Each structure stands twice: as C-alpha cells, then as structure tokens.
N, CA and C of each residue as an Amber inpcrd file, in Angstrom:
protein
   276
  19.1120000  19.4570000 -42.4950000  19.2080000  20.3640000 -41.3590000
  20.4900000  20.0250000 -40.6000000  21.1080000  21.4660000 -40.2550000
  22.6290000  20.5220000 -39.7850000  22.2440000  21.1160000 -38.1600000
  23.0920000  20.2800000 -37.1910000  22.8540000  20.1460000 -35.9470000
  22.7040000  21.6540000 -35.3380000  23.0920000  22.5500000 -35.7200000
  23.0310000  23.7150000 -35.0090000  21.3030000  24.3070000 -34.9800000
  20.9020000  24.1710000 -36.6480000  19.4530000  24.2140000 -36.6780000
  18.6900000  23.2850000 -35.7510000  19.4290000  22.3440000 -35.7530000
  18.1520000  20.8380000 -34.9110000  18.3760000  21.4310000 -33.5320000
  19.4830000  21.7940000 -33.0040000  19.3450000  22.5820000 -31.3170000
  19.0230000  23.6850000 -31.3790000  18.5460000  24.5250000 -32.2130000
  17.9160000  25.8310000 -32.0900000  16.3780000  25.1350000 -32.1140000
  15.8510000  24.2480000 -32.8560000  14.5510000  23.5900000 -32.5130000
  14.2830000  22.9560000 -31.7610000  15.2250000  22.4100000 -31.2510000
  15.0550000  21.8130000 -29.3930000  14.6970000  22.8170000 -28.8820000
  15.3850000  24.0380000 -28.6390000  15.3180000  24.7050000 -27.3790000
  14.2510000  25.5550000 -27.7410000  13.7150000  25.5450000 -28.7230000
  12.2450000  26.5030000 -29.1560000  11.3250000  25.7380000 -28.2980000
  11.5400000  24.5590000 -28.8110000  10.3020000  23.3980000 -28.5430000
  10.4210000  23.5960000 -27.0530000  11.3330000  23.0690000 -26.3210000
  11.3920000  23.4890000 -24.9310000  11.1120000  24.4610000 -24.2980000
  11.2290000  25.3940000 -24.9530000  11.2250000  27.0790000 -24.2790000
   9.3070000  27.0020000 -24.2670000   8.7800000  26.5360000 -25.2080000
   7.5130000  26.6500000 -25.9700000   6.7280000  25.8040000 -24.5380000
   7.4420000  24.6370000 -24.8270000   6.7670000  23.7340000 -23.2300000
   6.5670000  24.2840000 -21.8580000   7.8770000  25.2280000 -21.7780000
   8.0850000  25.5830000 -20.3090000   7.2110000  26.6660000 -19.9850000
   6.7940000  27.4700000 -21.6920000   5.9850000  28.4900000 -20.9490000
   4.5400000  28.6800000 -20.9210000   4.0520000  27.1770000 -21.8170000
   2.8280000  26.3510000 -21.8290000   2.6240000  25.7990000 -20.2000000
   3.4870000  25.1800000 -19.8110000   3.3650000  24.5630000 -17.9940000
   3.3810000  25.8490000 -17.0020000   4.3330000  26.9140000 -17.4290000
   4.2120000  28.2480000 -16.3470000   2.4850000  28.8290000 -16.4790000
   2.3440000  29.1300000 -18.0910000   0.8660000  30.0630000 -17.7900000
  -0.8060000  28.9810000 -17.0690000  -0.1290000  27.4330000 -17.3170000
  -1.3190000  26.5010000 -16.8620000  -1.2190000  26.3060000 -15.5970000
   0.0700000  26.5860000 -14.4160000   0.2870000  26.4000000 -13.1360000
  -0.1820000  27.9280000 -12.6760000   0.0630000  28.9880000 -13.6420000
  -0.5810000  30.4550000 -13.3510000  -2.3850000  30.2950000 -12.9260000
  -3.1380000  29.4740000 -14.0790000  -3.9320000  29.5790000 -14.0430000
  -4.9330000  28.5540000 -12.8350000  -4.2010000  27.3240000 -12.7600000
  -4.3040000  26.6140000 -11.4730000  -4.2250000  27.2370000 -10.3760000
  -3.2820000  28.7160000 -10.4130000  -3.4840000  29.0520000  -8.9370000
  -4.5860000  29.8440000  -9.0920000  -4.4750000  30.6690000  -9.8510000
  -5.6190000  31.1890000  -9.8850000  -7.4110000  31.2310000  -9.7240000
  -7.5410000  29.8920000 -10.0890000  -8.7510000  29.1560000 -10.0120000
  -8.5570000  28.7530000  -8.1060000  -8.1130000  28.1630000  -7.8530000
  -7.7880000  27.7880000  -6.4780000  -8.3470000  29.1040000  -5.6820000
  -7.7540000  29.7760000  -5.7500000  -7.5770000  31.0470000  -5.4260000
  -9.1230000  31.5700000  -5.2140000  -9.6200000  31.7380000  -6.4390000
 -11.1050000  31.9640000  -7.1820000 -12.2460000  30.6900000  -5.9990000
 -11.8460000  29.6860000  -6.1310000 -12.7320000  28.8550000  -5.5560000
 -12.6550000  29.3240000  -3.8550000 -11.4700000  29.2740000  -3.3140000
 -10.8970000  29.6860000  -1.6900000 -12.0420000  30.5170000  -1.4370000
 -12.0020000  31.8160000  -2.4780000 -12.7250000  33.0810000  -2.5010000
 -14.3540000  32.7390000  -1.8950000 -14.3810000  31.7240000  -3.0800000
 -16.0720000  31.2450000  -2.9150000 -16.5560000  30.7820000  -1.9340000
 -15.7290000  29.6500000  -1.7910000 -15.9850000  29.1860000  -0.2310000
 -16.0500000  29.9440000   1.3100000 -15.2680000  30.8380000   0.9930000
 -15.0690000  31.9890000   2.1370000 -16.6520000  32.3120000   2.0600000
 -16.9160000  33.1720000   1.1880000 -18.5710000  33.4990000   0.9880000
 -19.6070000  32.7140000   1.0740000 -19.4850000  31.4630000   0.3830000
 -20.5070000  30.0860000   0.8630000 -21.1280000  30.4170000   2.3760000
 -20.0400000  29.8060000   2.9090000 -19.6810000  29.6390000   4.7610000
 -20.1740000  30.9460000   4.8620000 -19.6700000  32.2560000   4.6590000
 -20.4060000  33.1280000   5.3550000 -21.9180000  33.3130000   5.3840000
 -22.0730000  33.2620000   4.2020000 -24.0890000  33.2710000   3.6020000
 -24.6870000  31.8490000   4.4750000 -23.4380000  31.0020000   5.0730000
 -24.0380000  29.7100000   5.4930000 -24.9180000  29.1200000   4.6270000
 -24.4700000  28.9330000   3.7690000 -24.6770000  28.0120000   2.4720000
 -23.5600000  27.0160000   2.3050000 -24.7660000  25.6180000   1.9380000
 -23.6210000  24.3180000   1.4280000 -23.9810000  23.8960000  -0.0360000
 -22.9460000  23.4850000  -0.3290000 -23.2690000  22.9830000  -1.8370000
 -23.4130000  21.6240000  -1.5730000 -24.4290000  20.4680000  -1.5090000
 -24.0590000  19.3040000  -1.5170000 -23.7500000  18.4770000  -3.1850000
 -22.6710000  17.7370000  -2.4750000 -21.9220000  16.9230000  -3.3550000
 -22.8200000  15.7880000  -3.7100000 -22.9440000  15.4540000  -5.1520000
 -23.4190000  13.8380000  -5.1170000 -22.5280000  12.9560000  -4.9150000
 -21.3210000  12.9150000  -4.7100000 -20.3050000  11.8100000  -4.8820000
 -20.1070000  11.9250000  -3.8390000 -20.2410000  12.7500000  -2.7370000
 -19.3020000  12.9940000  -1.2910000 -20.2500000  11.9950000  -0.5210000
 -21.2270000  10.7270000  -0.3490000 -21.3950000  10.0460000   0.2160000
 -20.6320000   8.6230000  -0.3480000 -20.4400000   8.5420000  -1.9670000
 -19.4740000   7.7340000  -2.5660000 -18.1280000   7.3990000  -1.2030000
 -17.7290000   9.0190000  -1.6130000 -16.2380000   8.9040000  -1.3870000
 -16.4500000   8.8590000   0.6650000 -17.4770000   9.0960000   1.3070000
 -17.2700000   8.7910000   2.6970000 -17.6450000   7.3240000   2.5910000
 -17.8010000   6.4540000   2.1470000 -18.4400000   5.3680000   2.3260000
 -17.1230000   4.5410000   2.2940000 -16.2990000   4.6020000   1.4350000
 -15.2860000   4.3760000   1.0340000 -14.0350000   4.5470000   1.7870000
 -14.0770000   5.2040000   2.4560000 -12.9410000   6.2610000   3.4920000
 -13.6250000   5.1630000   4.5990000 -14.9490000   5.1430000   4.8600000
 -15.3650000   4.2400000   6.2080000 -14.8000000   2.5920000   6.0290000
 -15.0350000   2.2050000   4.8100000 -14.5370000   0.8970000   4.5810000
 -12.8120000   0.9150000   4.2750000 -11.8920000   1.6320000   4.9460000
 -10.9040000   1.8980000   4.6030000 -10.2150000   1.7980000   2.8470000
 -10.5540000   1.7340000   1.9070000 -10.3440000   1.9620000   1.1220000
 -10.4230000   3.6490000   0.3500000  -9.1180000   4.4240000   0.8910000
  -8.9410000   5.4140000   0.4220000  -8.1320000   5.4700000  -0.6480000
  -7.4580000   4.8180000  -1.0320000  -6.9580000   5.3030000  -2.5010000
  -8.2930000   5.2900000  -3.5320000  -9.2370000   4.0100000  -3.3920000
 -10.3150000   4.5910000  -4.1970000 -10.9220000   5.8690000  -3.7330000
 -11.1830000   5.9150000  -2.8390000 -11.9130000   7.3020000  -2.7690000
 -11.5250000   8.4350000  -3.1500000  -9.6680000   8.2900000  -3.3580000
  -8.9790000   9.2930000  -3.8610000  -9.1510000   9.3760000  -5.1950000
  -9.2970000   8.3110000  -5.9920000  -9.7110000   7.8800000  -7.3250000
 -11.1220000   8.7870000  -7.3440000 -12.2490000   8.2080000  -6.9940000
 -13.5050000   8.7850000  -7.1000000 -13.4640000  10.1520000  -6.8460000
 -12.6630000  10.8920000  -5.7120000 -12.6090000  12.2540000  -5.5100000
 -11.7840000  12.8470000  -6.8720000 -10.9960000  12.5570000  -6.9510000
 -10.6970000  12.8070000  -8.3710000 -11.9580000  13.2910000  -9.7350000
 -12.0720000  12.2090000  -9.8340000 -12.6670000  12.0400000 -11.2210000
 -13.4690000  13.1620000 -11.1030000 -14.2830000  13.3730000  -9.6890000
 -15.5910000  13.6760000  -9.8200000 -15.2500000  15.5430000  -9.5990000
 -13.9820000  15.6450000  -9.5230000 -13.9200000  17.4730000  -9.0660000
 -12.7720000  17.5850000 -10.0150000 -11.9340000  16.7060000 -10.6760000
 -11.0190000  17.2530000 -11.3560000  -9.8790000  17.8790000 -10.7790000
  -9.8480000  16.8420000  -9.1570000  -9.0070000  17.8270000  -8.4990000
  -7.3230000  16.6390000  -9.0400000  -6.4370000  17.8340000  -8.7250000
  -4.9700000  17.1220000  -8.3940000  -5.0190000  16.0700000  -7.5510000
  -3.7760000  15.6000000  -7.3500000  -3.8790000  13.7770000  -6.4890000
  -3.5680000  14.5140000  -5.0390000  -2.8400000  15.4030000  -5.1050000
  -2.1600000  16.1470000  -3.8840000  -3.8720000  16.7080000  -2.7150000
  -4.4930000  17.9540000  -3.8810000  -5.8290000  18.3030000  -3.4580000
  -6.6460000  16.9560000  -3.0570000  -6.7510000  15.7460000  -3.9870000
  -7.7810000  14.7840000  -3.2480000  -7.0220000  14.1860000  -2.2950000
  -5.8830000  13.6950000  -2.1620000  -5.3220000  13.1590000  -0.7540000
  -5.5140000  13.8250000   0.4430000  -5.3580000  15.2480000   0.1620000
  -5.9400000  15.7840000   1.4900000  -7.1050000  16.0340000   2.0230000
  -7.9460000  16.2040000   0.9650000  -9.7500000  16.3940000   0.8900000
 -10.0410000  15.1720000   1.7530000  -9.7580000  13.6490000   1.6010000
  -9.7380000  12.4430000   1.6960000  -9.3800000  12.2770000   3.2200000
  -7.9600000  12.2030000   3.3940000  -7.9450000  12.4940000   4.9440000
  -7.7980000  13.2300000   5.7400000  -8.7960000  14.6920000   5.5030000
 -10.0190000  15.5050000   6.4490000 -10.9680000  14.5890000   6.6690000
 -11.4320000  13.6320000   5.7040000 -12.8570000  12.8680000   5.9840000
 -12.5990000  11.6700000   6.8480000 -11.1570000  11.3070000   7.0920000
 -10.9590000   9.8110000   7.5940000 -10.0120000  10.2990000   8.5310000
C-alpha cells in the first residue's frame, strides 16, 4: 500500500470516528432532553421516584467524601462526571 492509500485510510477511519462521536453526543442530548421531559411531568403528577442509592450517595456527601459519592452517583445512573458533580453538589 503506498502512502497515498494509507492517508486515504486514515481519514476514512477518522471521518468514520467523528461521525460515530457526533450521532452518540446527538443521542445524549436527546435522552437528556427525554428525561428533563419526564421529570417536568413527575413533579407535576407530584410523583417521586425513590432512588436506592440516593441515601448511599447523601451519606457520603454528609461525611464529606464527595468524589466517592460522585463515583457511586455514577455507577448507579450512568450519568457523565460533569451530570454527577453537579447532582452531588445540589445535595452538599
């Protein structure tokens, strides 16, 4: 393969990545979006969902150890580090 082929397969491969990360940040908002929705309606019907982990992660926030709780908020919603840092200190 001479170099012109090997940079036409770079930039496939790349092009291929960039538009694998655009349609998964599409769909991240989207879900966000979708959940916002829900919650709007929750709160209105005055309905709560209780969390099993959300006494974990306040217990944790009380004993100042929030990066674990950011850890545990994590795991347990699958959220981004950005989404649990802030989830985290609303509670603390």
């Amino acid at each position: 393969m001479d170099i012109l082929g090997f940079s036409l397969l770079v930039l496939l491969v790349l092009f291929g990545i960039g538009s694998i990360e655009n349609r998964i940040s599409r769909t991240d908002r989207r879900v966000a979006r979708v959940e916002h929705k829900l919650d709007l309606i929750l709160g209105h019907l005055g309905l709560t969902e209780p969390e099993p982990w959300s006494d974990e992660v306040n217990a944790l926030v009380r004993d100042g150890k929030k990066i674990q709780a950011i850890k545990v908020y994590r795991e347990a919603t699958g959220a981004g580090l950005k989404e649990a840092k802030e989830a985290v200190d609303k509670l603390g």
